mmCIF file of C-alpha atoms and ligand atoms in Angstrom:
data_model
loop_
_atom_site.group_PDB
_atom_site.id
_atom_site.type_symbol
_atom_site.label_atom_id
_atom_site.label_comp_id
_atom_site.label_asym_id
_atom_site.label_seq_id
_atom_site.Cartn_x
_atom_site.Cartn_y
_atom_site.Cartn_z
ATOM 1 C CA MET Y 1 -33.316 14.130 18.153
ATOM 2 C CA ARG Y 2 -30.766 11.482 17.248
ATOM 3 C CA ASP Y 3 -30.757 8.450 19.528
ATOM 4 C CA MET Y 4 -27.398 8.687 21.276
ATOM 5 C CA GLN Y 5 -27.956 5.275 22.802
ATOM 6 C CA ILE Y 6 -27.119 3.681 19.468
ATOM 7 C CA GLU Y 7 -24.628 0.861 20.045
ATOM 8 C CA PRO Y 8 -21.246 0.684 18.326
ATOM 9 C CA GLN Y 9 -20.839 -2.305 16.044
ATOM 10 C CA ALA Y 10 -19.860 -5.582 17.693
ATOM 11 C CA PHE Y 11 -16.755 -7.452 16.541
ATOM 12 C CA ASP Y 12 -18.372 -10.877 16.305
ATOM 13 C CA ARG Y 13 -18.633 -10.845 12.491
ATOM 14 C CA VAL Y 14 -15.684 -8.575 11.695
ATOM 15 C CA LEU Y 15 -13.121 -10.530 9.682
ATOM 16 C CA SER Y 16 -11.573 -7.860 7.458
ATOM 17 C CA SER Y 17 -10.509 -5.130 9.853
ATOM 18 C CA MET Y 18 -6.963 -4.375 10.940
ATOM 19 C CA CYS Y 19 -8.320 -2.846 14.142
ATOM 20 C CA THR Y 20 -9.646 -4.855 17.044
ATOM 21 C CA ASP Y 21 -11.433 -4.764 20.358
ATOM 22 C CA PRO Y 22 -8.964 -2.937 22.636
ATOM 23 C CA HIS Y 23 -7.499 -4.742 25.627
ATOM 24 C CA PRO Y 24 -9.590 -3.821 28.735
ATOM 25 C CA ALA Y 25 -6.648 -1.926 30.266
ATOM 26 C CA ALA Y 26 -6.219 0.009 27.006
ATOM 27 C CA ARG Y 27 -9.914 0.830 26.868
ATOM 28 C CA ASP Y 28 -9.841 2.083 30.440
ATOM 29 C CA ALA Y 29 -6.740 4.225 29.851
ATOM 30 C CA ALA Y 30 -8.270 5.695 26.694
ATOM 31 C CA GLU Y 31 -11.348 6.764 28.607
ATOM 32 C CA ARG Y 32 -9.340 8.312 31.418
ATOM 33 C CA PHE Y 33 -7.120 10.346 29.068
ATOM 34 C CA LEU Y 34 -9.826 11.247 26.559
ATOM 35 C CA ALA Y 35 -9.715 14.965 27.320
ATOM 36 C CA THR Y 36 -5.935 15.405 27.331
ATOM 37 C CA ASN Y 37 -3.883 16.817 24.469
ATOM 38 C CA PRO Y 38 -0.313 15.597 24.001
ATOM 39 C CA GLY Y 39 -0.009 18.212 21.251
ATOM 40 C CA ASP Y 40 0.378 20.781 24.030
ATOM 41 C CA PRO Y 41 2.882 19.188 26.420
ATOM 42 C CA GLY Y 42 3.358 22.415 28.381
ATOM 43 C CA THR Y 43 -0.288 22.245 29.469
ATOM 44 C CA TYR Y 44 -0.714 18.446 29.572
ATOM 45 C CA PRO Y 45 2.601 17.147 30.971
ATOM 46 C CA ALA Y 46 1.189 13.870 32.316
ATOM 47 C CA VAL Y 47 0.147 12.571 28.914
ATOM 48 C CA ALA Y 48 3.320 13.990 27.351
ATOM 49 C CA ALA Y 49 5.360 11.873 29.796
ATOM 50 C CA LEU Y 50 3.256 8.851 28.862
ATOM 51 C CA GLU Y 51 4.110 9.451 25.214
ATOM 52 C CA ASP Y 52 7.815 9.142 26.070
ATOM 53 C CA ASP Y 53 6.994 5.788 27.670
ATOM 54 C CA ALA Y 54 5.093 4.728 24.568
ATOM 55 C CA ILE Y 55 8.088 5.478 22.363
ATOM 56 C CA GLU Y 56 10.449 3.603 24.705
ATOM 57 C CA LEU Y 57 8.181 0.557 24.552
ATOM 58 C CA LEU Y 58 7.844 0.763 20.771
ATOM 59 C CA GLY Y 59 11.629 1.036 20.558
ATOM 60 C CA ASP Y 60 11.954 -2.192 22.543
ATOM 61 C CA ILE Y 61 9.649 -3.958 20.141
ATOM 62 C CA ALA Y 62 11.366 -2.560 17.042
ATOM 63 C CA GLY Y 63 15.013 -3.105 18.040
ATOM 64 C CA LEU Y 64 15.909 0.515 18.772
ATOM 65 C CA ASP Y 65 17.927 1.313 21.930
ATOM 66 C CA ASP Y 66 17.464 5.047 21.906
ATOM 67 C CA PRO Y 67 14.171 5.540 20.089
ATOM 68 C CA ALA Y 68 12.547 8.776 19.029
ATOM 69 C CA GLY Y 69 9.169 9.344 17.461
ATOM 70 C CA TYR Y 70 5.599 9.981 18.463
ATOM 71 C CA ILE Y 71 2.127 8.459 18.641
ATOM 72 C CA THR Y 72 0.396 9.317 15.384
ATOM 73 C CA SER Y 73 -3.245 9.164 14.383
ATOM 74 C CA GLY Y 74 -2.417 5.916 12.552
ATOM 75 C CA GLY Y 75 -0.247 4.274 9.935
ATOM 76 C CA THR Y 76 -1.254 6.854 7.348
ATOM 77 C CA GLU Y 77 0.200 9.736 9.333
ATOM 78 C CA ALA Y 78 3.361 7.782 10.168
ATOM 79 C CA ASN Y 79 3.889 6.954 6.500
ATOM 80 C CA ILE Y 80 3.254 10.541 5.374
ATOM 81 C CA GLN Y 81 5.718 11.831 7.941
ATOM 82 C CA ALA Y 82 8.376 9.309 6.909
ATOM 83 C CA VAL Y 83 8.094 10.442 3.303
ATOM 84 C CA ARG Y 84 8.252 14.041 4.502
ATOM 85 C CA ILE Y 85 11.465 13.418 6.454
ATOM 86 C CA ALA Y 86 13.049 11.754 3.417
ATOM 87 C CA ARG Y 87 11.996 14.579 1.130
ATOM 88 C CA GLU Y 88 13.519 17.143 3.479
ATOM 89 C CA ARG Y 89 16.766 15.156 3.610
ATOM 90 C CA ALA Y 90 16.975 14.676 -0.169
ATOM 91 C CA ASP Y 91 19.582 16.629 -2.128
ATOM 92 C CA GLY Y 92 17.821 16.887 -5.456
ATOM 93 C CA ARG Y 93 14.894 19.047 -6.501
ATOM 94 C CA THR Y 94 12.877 16.151 -7.912
ATOM 95 C CA PRO Y 95 12.927 13.449 -5.232
ATOM 96 C CA ASN Y 96 11.354 10.088 -5.863
ATOM 97 C CA VAL Y 97 10.164 7.338 -3.545
ATOM 98 C CA VAL Y 98 10.369 3.668 -4.531
ATOM 99 C CA MET Y 99 7.752 1.275 -3.183
ATOM 100 C CA PRO Y 100 6.541 -2.254 -4.001
ATOM 101 C CA ASP Y 101 3.006 -2.459 -5.378
ATOM 102 C CA SER Y 102 1.991 -4.112 -2.093
ATOM 103 C CA GLY Y 103 2.584 -0.768 -0.320
ATOM 104 C CA HIS Y 104 -0.379 0.799 1.445
ATOM 105 C CA PHE Y 105 -2.394 3.492 -0.358
ATOM 106 C CA SER Y 106 -1.398 6.002 2.319
ATOM 107 C CA PHE Y 107 1.876 6.463 0.390
ATOM 108 C CA ARG Y 108 -0.153 7.730 -2.552
ATOM 109 C CA LYS Y 109 -1.558 10.399 -0.268
ATOM 110 C CA ALA Y 110 1.955 11.187 0.926
ATOM 111 C CA ALA Y 111 3.285 11.544 -2.623
ATOM 112 C CA ASP Y 112 0.367 13.718 -3.588
ATOM 113 C CA LEU Y 113 0.648 16.002 -0.558
ATOM 114 C CA LEU Y 114 4.419 16.259 -0.644
ATOM 115 C CA GLY Y 115 4.954 16.539 -4.398
ATOM 116 C CA VAL Y 116 7.313 13.580 -4.678
ATOM 117 C CA GLU Y 117 7.273 11.043 -7.475
ATOM 118 C CA LEU Y 118 6.056 7.622 -6.323
ATOM 119 C CA ARG Y 119 7.712 4.805 -8.273
ATOM 120 C CA ILE Y 120 5.698 1.650 -7.764
ATOM 121 C CA VAL Y 121 7.585 -1.541 -8.569
ATOM 122 C CA PRO Y 122 6.177 -5.063 -8.975
ATOM 123 C CA THR Y 123 6.177 -7.771 -6.343
ATOM 124 C CA ASP Y 124 7.392 -11.310 -7.042
ATOM 125 C CA ASP Y 125 5.255 -14.437 -7.191
ATOM 126 C CA ARG Y 126 5.317 -14.588 -3.378
ATOM 127 C CA HIS Y 127 3.891 -11.046 -3.150
ATOM 128 C CA ARG Y 128 7.189 -9.616 -1.870
ATOM 129 C CA ALA Y 129 9.107 -6.639 -3.266
ATOM 130 C CA ASP Y 130 11.016 -7.718 -6.375
ATOM 131 C CA LEU Y 131 14.584 -6.683 -5.558
ATOM 132 C CA GLY Y 132 15.653 -6.547 -9.217
ATOM 133 C CA ALA Y 133 12.804 -4.160 -9.958
ATOM 134 C CA VAL Y 134 13.675 -2.013 -6.928
ATOM 135 C CA ARG Y 135 17.332 -1.852 -8.012
ATOM 136 C CA ALA Y 136 16.286 -0.858 -11.517
ATOM 137 C CA SER Y 137 14.029 1.920 -10.204
ATOM 138 C CA VAL Y 138 16.317 3.746 -7.778
ATOM 139 C CA ASP Y 139 18.618 6.555 -8.930
ATOM 140 C CA GLU Y 140 20.429 9.564 -7.487
ATOM 141 C CA ASP Y 141 17.111 11.346 -6.947
ATOM 142 C CA THR Y 142 15.670 8.545 -4.821
ATOM 143 C CA ALA Y 143 14.908 9.924 -1.375
ATOM 144 C CA LEU Y 144 13.295 6.855 0.140
ATOM 145 C CA VAL Y 145 12.987 3.118 -0.395
ATOM 146 C CA ILE Y 146 9.935 1.595 1.282
ATOM 147 C CA GLY Y 147 9.605 -1.966 2.517
ATOM 148 C CA VAL Y 148 6.481 -3.455 4.050
ATOM 149 C CA ALA Y 149 6.734 -5.762 7.056
ATOM 150 C CA GLY Y 150 3.285 -7.316 7.019
ATOM 151 C CA THR Y 151 1.454 -6.284 3.852
ATOM 152 C CA THR Y 152 -2.180 -5.250 4.002
ATOM 153 C CA GLU Y 153 -3.422 -7.820 1.490
ATOM 154 C CA TYR Y 154 -1.264 -10.926 2.040
ATOM 155 C CA GLY Y 155 0.636 -10.285 5.287
ATOM 156 C CA ARG Y 156 3.996 -10.611 3.499
ATOM 157 C CA VAL Y 157 7.339 -9.304 4.743
ATOM 158 C CA ASP Y 158 9.617 -7.679 2.175
ATOM 159 C CA PRO Y 159 13.364 -8.457 2.242
ATOM 160 C CA ILE Y 160 14.123 -5.495 4.507
ATOM 161 C CA PRO Y 161 17.950 -5.878 4.863
ATOM 162 C CA GLU Y 162 18.336 -5.955 1.069
ATOM 163 C CA LEU Y 163 16.035 -2.955 0.642
ATOM 164 C CA GLY Y 164 18.089 -1.089 3.250
ATOM 165 C CA GLU Y 165 21.260 -1.855 1.293
ATOM 166 C CA ILE Y 166 19.733 -0.683 -1.974
ATOM 167 C CA ALA Y 167 18.643 2.543 -0.273
ATOM 168 C CA ARG Y 168 22.158 3.111 1.113
ATOM 169 C CA SER Y 169 23.723 2.444 -2.296
ATOM 170 C CA VAL Y 170 22.010 5.533 -3.720
ATOM 171 C CA GLY Y 171 22.159 7.689 -0.562
ATOM 172 C CA ALA Y 172 18.438 7.261 0.133
ATOM 173 C CA MET Y 173 16.639 6.537 3.373
ATOM 174 C CA CYS Y 174 14.780 3.318 4.144
ATOM 175 C CA HIS Y 175 11.312 3.222 5.701
ATOM 176 C CA VAL Y 176 9.620 0.085 6.991
ATOM 177 C CA ASP Y 177 5.845 0.007 7.137
ATOM 178 C CA ALA Y 178 5.186 -2.367 10.036
ATOM 179 C CA ALA Y 179 1.902 -0.636 10.869
ATOM 180 C CA TRP Y 180 0.092 -3.973 11.020
ATOM 181 C CA GLY Y 181 2.958 -6.472 11.372
ATOM 182 C CA GLY Y 182 4.987 -4.793 14.109
ATOM 183 C CA PHE Y 183 3.263 -6.532 17.011
ATOM 184 C CA VAL Y 184 3.491 -10.064 15.582
ATOM 185 C CA LEU Y 185 6.884 -10.003 13.856
ATOM 186 C CA PRO Y 186 8.917 -10.075 17.117
ATOM 187 C CA PHE Y 187 7.789 -13.708 17.466
ATOM 188 C CA THR Y 188 8.895 -14.786 13.993
ATOM 189 C CA ASP Y 189 12.277 -15.309 12.301
ATOM 190 C CA TYR Y 190 11.908 -12.391 9.907
ATOM 191 C CA ASP Y 191 14.513 -9.629 9.695
ATOM 192 C CA TRP Y 192 12.339 -6.567 9.790
ATOM 193 C CA HIS Y 193 13.463 -3.967 12.333
ATOM 194 C CA PHE Y 194 16.105 -1.350 13.175
ATOM 195 C CA ASP Y 195 18.530 -3.867 14.614
ATOM 196 C CA HIS Y 196 18.244 -6.207 11.627
ATOM 197 C CA ALA Y 197 18.792 -3.737 8.816
ATOM 198 C CA ALA Y 198 19.680 -0.183 7.772
ATOM 199 C CA VAL Y 199 16.206 1.103 8.575
ATOM 200 C CA ASP Y 200 15.802 4.843 9.226
ATOM 201 C CA THR Y 201 12.103 5.213 9.976
ATOM 202 C CA MET Y 202 9.182 2.920 10.775
ATOM 203 C CA ALA Y 203 5.400 2.922 11.064
ATOM 204 C CA ILE Y 204 4.228 0.583 13.855
ATOM 205 C CA ASP Y 205 0.663 0.938 15.079
ATOM 206 C CA PRO Y 206 -0.524 0.081 18.583
ATOM 207 C CA HIS Y 207 -4.146 0.395 17.367
ATOM 208 C CA LYS Y 208 -3.802 -2.626 15.082
ATOM 209 C CA MET Y 209 -2.216 -5.839 16.434
ATOM 210 C CA GLY Y 210 -1.099 -3.859 19.499
ATOM 211 C CA GLN Y 211 -4.670 -3.913 20.895
ATOM 212 C CA ALA Y 212 -4.769 -0.205 21.796
ATOM 213 C CA ALA Y 213 -7.793 1.998 21.162
ATOM 214 C CA VAL Y 214 -7.948 4.100 18.002
ATOM 215 C CA PRO Y 215 -6.214 6.545 17.410
ATOM 216 C CA ALA Y 216 -2.792 5.117 18.228
ATOM 217 C CA GLY Y 217 -0.323 4.783 15.371
ATOM 218 C CA GLY Y 218 3.419 4.999 15.806
ATOM 219 C CA LEU Y 219 6.260 6.747 14.008
ATOM 220 C CA LEU Y 220 9.751 5.676 15.055
ATOM 221 C CA VAL Y 221 12.992 7.218 13.820
ATOM 222 C CA ARG Y 222 16.503 5.864 14.294
ATOM 223 C CA ASP Y 223 17.945 9.262 15.083
ATOM 224 C CA ALA Y 224 16.046 11.982 16.978
ATOM 225 C CA ALA Y 225 17.529 14.576 14.601
ATOM 226 C CA LEU Y 226 15.270 13.180 11.873
ATOM 227 C CA LEU Y 227 12.291 14.620 13.738
ATOM 228 C CA ASP Y 228 13.822 18.090 13.293
ATOM 229 C CA GLU Y 229 12.944 17.782 9.614
ATOM 230 C CA LEU Y 230 9.294 17.842 10.684
ATOM 231 C CA ALA Y 231 9.437 20.428 13.441
ATOM 232 C CA VAL Y 232 7.874 23.854 13.259
ATOM 233 C CA ASP Y 233 8.037 26.596 15.911
ATOM 234 C CA THR Y 234 5.013 26.864 18.196
ATOM 235 C CA PRO Y 235 4.883 30.507 19.277
ATOM 236 C CA TYR Y 236 1.765 30.479 21.480
ATOM 237 C CA LEU Y 237 2.550 27.228 23.333
ATOM 238 C CA GLU Y 238 4.942 26.727 26.218
ATOM 239 C CA SER Y 239 6.758 24.068 24.234
ATOM 240 C CA THR Y 240 9.018 25.430 21.490
ATOM 241 C CA SER Y 241 8.361 23.199 18.509
ATOM 242 C CA GLN Y 242 6.062 20.503 17.187
ATOM 243 C CA ALA Y 243 6.970 17.622 14.879
ATOM 244 C CA THR Y 244 3.523 16.046 14.556
ATOM 245 C CA LEU Y 245 1.269 16.449 11.531
ATOM 246 C CA THR Y 246 -1.844 17.090 13.592
ATOM 247 C CA GLY Y 247 -1.928 19.800 16.252
ATOM 248 C CA THR Y 248 -4.377 18.870 18.976
ATOM 249 C CA ARG Y 249 -4.268 15.093 19.407
ATOM 250 C CA SER Y 250 -6.242 12.713 21.533
ATOM 251 C CA GLY Y 251 -4.433 11.629 24.681
ATOM 252 C CA ALA Y 252 -6.646 8.536 24.548
ATOM 253 C CA GLY Y 253 -4.449 6.930 21.907
ATOM 254 C CA VAL Y 254 -1.228 7.672 23.775
ATOM 255 C CA ALA Y 255 -2.489 6.397 27.130
ATOM 256 C CA SER Y 256 -4.110 3.302 25.690
ATOM 257 C CA ALA Y 257 -0.960 2.444 23.703
ATOM 258 C CA VAL Y 258 1.093 2.517 26.907
ATOM 259 C CA ALA Y 259 -1.518 0.520 28.815
ATOM 260 C CA ALA Y 260 -1.730 -2.156 26.111
ATOM 261 C CA MET Y 261 2.038 -2.505 25.772
ATOM 262 C CA ASP Y 262 2.584 -2.507 29.561
ATOM 263 C CA GLU Y 263 0.053 -5.277 29.831
ATOM 264 C CA LEU Y 264 0.988 -7.392 26.828
ATOM 265 C CA TRP Y 265 4.626 -6.881 25.804
ATOM 266 C CA PRO Y 266 6.075 -9.406 25.290
ATOM 267 C CA GLU Y 267 4.256 -12.476 26.620
ATOM 268 C CA GLY Y 268 0.673 -11.391 25.952
ATOM 269 C CA TYR Y 269 1.541 -10.440 22.382
ATOM 270 C CA ARG Y 270 3.402 -13.703 21.905
ATOM 271 C CA ARG Y 271 0.379 -15.706 23.029
ATOM 272 C CA GLN Y 272 -1.863 -13.655 20.770
ATOM 273 C CA TYR Y 273 0.448 -14.152 17.793
ATOM 274 C CA VAL Y 274 0.382 -17.935 18.306
ATOM 275 C CA ARG Y 275 -3.420 -17.926 18.596
ATOM 276 C CA SER Y 276 -3.913 -15.720 15.547
ATOM 277 C CA GLN Y 277 -1.394 -17.636 13.437
ATOM 278 C CA ASN Y 278 -2.975 -20.980 14.362
ATOM 279 C CA ASN Y 279 -6.377 -19.572 13.434
ATOM 280 C CA ALA Y 280 -5.062 -18.359 10.074
ATOM 281 C CA GLU Y 281 -3.542 -21.766 9.330
ATOM 282 C CA TRP Y 282 -6.738 -23.535 10.371
ATOM 283 C CA LEU Y 283 -8.804 -21.309 8.067
ATOM 284 C CA ALA Y 284 -6.350 -21.664 5.166
ATOM 285 C CA ASP Y 285 -6.513 -25.437 5.552
ATOM 286 C CA ALA Y 286 -10.325 -25.440 5.736
ATOM 287 C CA LEU Y 287 -10.542 -23.342 2.565
ATOM 288 C CA GLU Y 288 -7.969 -25.457 0.728
ATOM 289 C CA LYS Y 289 -9.879 -28.638 1.578
ATOM 290 C CA ARG Y 290 -12.911 -27.073 -0.071
ATOM 291 C CA GLY Y 291 -10.955 -26.563 -3.281
ATOM 292 C CA TYR Y 292 -10.144 -22.867 -3.041
ATOM 293 C CA GLU Y 293 -6.717 -21.556 -3.924
ATOM 294 C CA VAL Y 294 -5.227 -20.013 -0.785
ATOM 295 C CA ALA Y 295 -2.198 -17.731 -0.412
ATOM 296 C CA ASP Y 296 0.035 -19.213 2.274
ATOM 297 C CA PRO Y 297 -0.651 -17.320 5.546
ATOM 298 C CA THR Y 298 2.907 -16.382 6.487
ATOM 299 C CA LEU Y 299 1.421 -13.987 9.087
ATOM 300 C CA PRO Y 300 -2.147 -14.144 10.476
ATOM 301 C CA LEU Y 301 -3.875 -13.106 7.252
ATOM 302 C CA VAL Y 302 -5.586 -15.377 4.736
ATOM 303 C CA ALA Y 303 -6.394 -14.618 1.076
ATOM 304 C CA ALA Y 304 -8.374 -17.117 -1.022
ATOM 305 C CA ASP Y 305 -10.025 -17.130 -4.447
ATOM 306 C CA VAL Y 306 -13.603 -17.417 -3.227
ATOM 307 C CA PRO Y 307 -15.944 -16.391 -6.068
ATOM 308 C CA ARG Y 308 -17.604 -13.010 -5.992
ATOM 309 C CA SER Y 309 -21.135 -14.483 -5.769
ATOM 310 C CA THR Y 310 -20.220 -16.439 -2.613
ATOM 311 C CA PHE Y 311 -18.430 -13.416 -1.200
ATOM 312 C CA ASP Y 312 -21.540 -11.280 -1.743
ATOM 313 C CA ALA Y 313 -23.755 -13.922 -0.118
ATOM 314 C CA LEU Y 314 -21.465 -14.031 2.932
ATOM 315 C CA ARG Y 315 -21.585 -10.260 3.236
ATOM 316 C CA ALA Y 316 -25.369 -10.448 3.044
ATOM 317 C CA GLU Y 317 -25.182 -12.812 6.054
ATOM 318 C CA GLY Y 318 -23.514 -9.987 7.967
ATOM 319 C CA TRP Y 319 -19.889 -11.095 7.683
ATOM 320 C CA ARG Y 320 -17.601 -8.080 7.451
ATOM 321 C CA ILE Y 321 -15.146 -9.354 4.859
ATOM 322 C CA SER Y 322 -13.176 -7.625 2.109
ATOM 323 C CA ARG Y 323 -11.385 -8.384 -1.148
ATOM 324 C CA THR Y 324 -7.850 -7.888 -2.407
ATOM 325 C CA ALA Y 325 -7.130 -5.795 -5.513
ATOM 326 C CA THR Y 326 -7.129 -9.036 -7.499
ATOM 327 C CA ASP Y 327 -10.515 -10.033 -6.087
ATOM 328 C CA GLU Y 328 -9.583 -12.654 -3.492
ATOM 329 C CA LEU Y 329 -11.412 -12.936 -0.188
ATOM 330 C CA ARG Y 330 -9.206 -11.465 2.544
ATOM 331 C CA ILE Y 331 -9.512 -12.364 6.230
ATOM 332 C CA VAL Y 332 -7.373 -10.822 8.947
ATOM 333 C CA CYS Y 333 -7.041 -12.959 12.078
ATOM 334 C CA MET Y 334 -7.057 -10.103 14.567
ATOM 335 C CA PRO Y 335 -7.205 -10.749 18.325
ATOM 336 C CA HIS Y 336 -11.024 -10.611 18.388
ATOM 337 C CA VAL Y 337 -11.240 -13.329 15.697
ATOM 338 C CA THR Y 338 -11.811 -16.642 17.460
ATOM 339 C CA ARG Y 339 -11.811 -20.223 16.169
ATOM 340 C CA GLU Y 340 -15.563 -20.333 16.844
ATOM 341 C CA MET Y 341 -16.125 -17.305 14.610
ATOM 342 C CA LEU Y 342 -14.090 -18.886 11.844
ATOM 343 C CA ALA Y 343 -15.883 -22.223 12.188
ATOM 344 C CA SER Y 344 -19.218 -20.441 11.968
ATOM 345 C CA PHE Y 345 -17.971 -18.524 8.911
ATOM 346 C CA VAL Y 346 -16.881 -21.743 7.196
ATOM 347 C CA GLY Y 347 -20.263 -23.284 8.078
ATOM 348 C CA ASP Y 348 -22.004 -20.392 6.330
ATOM 349 C CA LEU Y 349 -19.625 -20.723 3.385
ATOM 350 C CA ASP Y 350 -20.547 -24.403 2.984
ATOM 351 C CA ARG Y 351 -24.241 -23.675 3.164
ATOM 352 C CA LEU Y 352 -24.066 -20.797 0.680
ATOM 353 C CA GLU Y 353 -21.771 -22.638 -1.736
ATOM 354 C CA VAL Y 354 -24.227 -25.536 -1.926
ATOM 355 C CA ARG Y 355 -26.998 -23.092 -2.694
ATOM 356 C CA ALA Y 356 -24.868 -21.288 -5.303
ATOM 357 C CA SER Y 357 -23.995 -24.573 -7.029
ATOM 358 C CA VAL Y 358 -27.611 -25.767 -7.359
ATOM 359 C CA PRO Y 359 -28.499 -25.167 -11.025
ATOM 360 C CA VAL Y 360 -31.173 -22.558 -11.540
ATOM 361 C CA ALA Y 361 -34.305 -24.114 -13.097
ATOM 362 C CA SER Y 362 -34.846 -22.889 -16.595
ATOM 363 C CA ASP Y 363 -38.145 -22.518 -18.438
ATOM 364 C CA ASP Y 364 -37.191 -24.525 -21.535
HETATM 365 C C1 PLP L 1 0.574 -1.899 6.173
HETATM 366 C C2 PLP L 1 -0.321 -0.746 6.468
HETATM 367 N N1 PLP L 1 0.195 0.492 6.529
HETATM 368 C C3 PLP L 1 -0.566 1.571 6.801
HETATM 369 C C4 PLP L 1 -1.909 1.453 7.038
HETATM 370 C C5 PLP L 1 -2.744 2.672 7.335
HETATM 371 O O1 PLP L 1 -3.046 2.724 8.672
HETATM 372 P P1 PLP L 1 -4.211 3.661 9.258
HETATM 373 O O2 PLP L 1 -5.472 3.183 8.618
HETATM 374 O O3 PLP L 1 -4.113 3.432 10.725
HETATM 375 O O4 PLP L 1 -3.898 5.057 8.882
HETATM 376 C C6 PLP L 1 -2.493 0.180 7.001
HETATM 377 C C7 PLP L 1 -3.927 0.021 7.253
HETATM 378 O O5 PLP L 1 -4.476 -1.040 7.308
HETATM 379 C C8 PLP L 1 -1.690 -0.950 6.700
HETATM 380 O O6 PLP L 1 -2.195 -2.181 6.617
#
């Protein structure tokens, strides 16, 4: 029989994940609501009421007075649903969606599932959506323009107000993917949310920087009527319709999202942002001093051109690290990532680099 006492992986060497150790209150709430199903609010009204609270709190964070939306399984579901709303709202028969090449791969799934054309446009030399390229790509069939507020590889924030204007100019909707960035951006000067720009929909995930337990993503919409585009009738349930992509959902995500936000919004998240950002800047500086080229950490995420051989050696030491599409080392300074972890990582890097630079003895 399988040993069910097997331990889940610890976070002490995890440097590439966008998830983190949940806040203790979020962990506790997740456990308590594990067996509830917000997909059936007629039967599980307590967790359904908590979901309303979650959306109110997310609205506060994202500059929306009268928010609507729901707790998704993650950023992927929120992004798919945003594309779905835009497709349903589009006039033409051949809708397209315009996205910078920094957009998350979940939009490829969305395009595939929903039969929309995905137009991927280049980013500029600062890894942000190139506005000229976006303007050149939109047309009367554009249903949605996507901006990313905290990109997966470099933590960059696209020029959201300008993307919103471009979307409006062709009668398209604008979606912001703040799945990762949404819980740090409130403490920066970026214009990224509903009150800053003509944003219609947003992905903002409590289970990333929000410190909730998985699964807790967030879909927010400016106008509750947008959710009608997703709704289907639910004949055998006491509720009348359902706008979510999944049917039965874990109440754990909903309850832990509320618990984390109750506990941390705004001061706890502010403190965490400052800690994470300082850690990212410390690491960027340490890597630069060692001669690596480092992408400026505008949010708590560091990318550096550490060679593949060193990267592989660090992974062999147990460090959970990943690479960008262009082969840079990528480290996400999530709440569980401490200065001590980073110092130990840099210590290993120094040791392994010395070893890698010692010439291999040859026979001749
Ligand atoms: C910007 C962004 N959007 C969407 C996603 C997908 O989120 P999930 O893995 O929760 O579905 C990610 C994942 O890291 C992300 O970084």
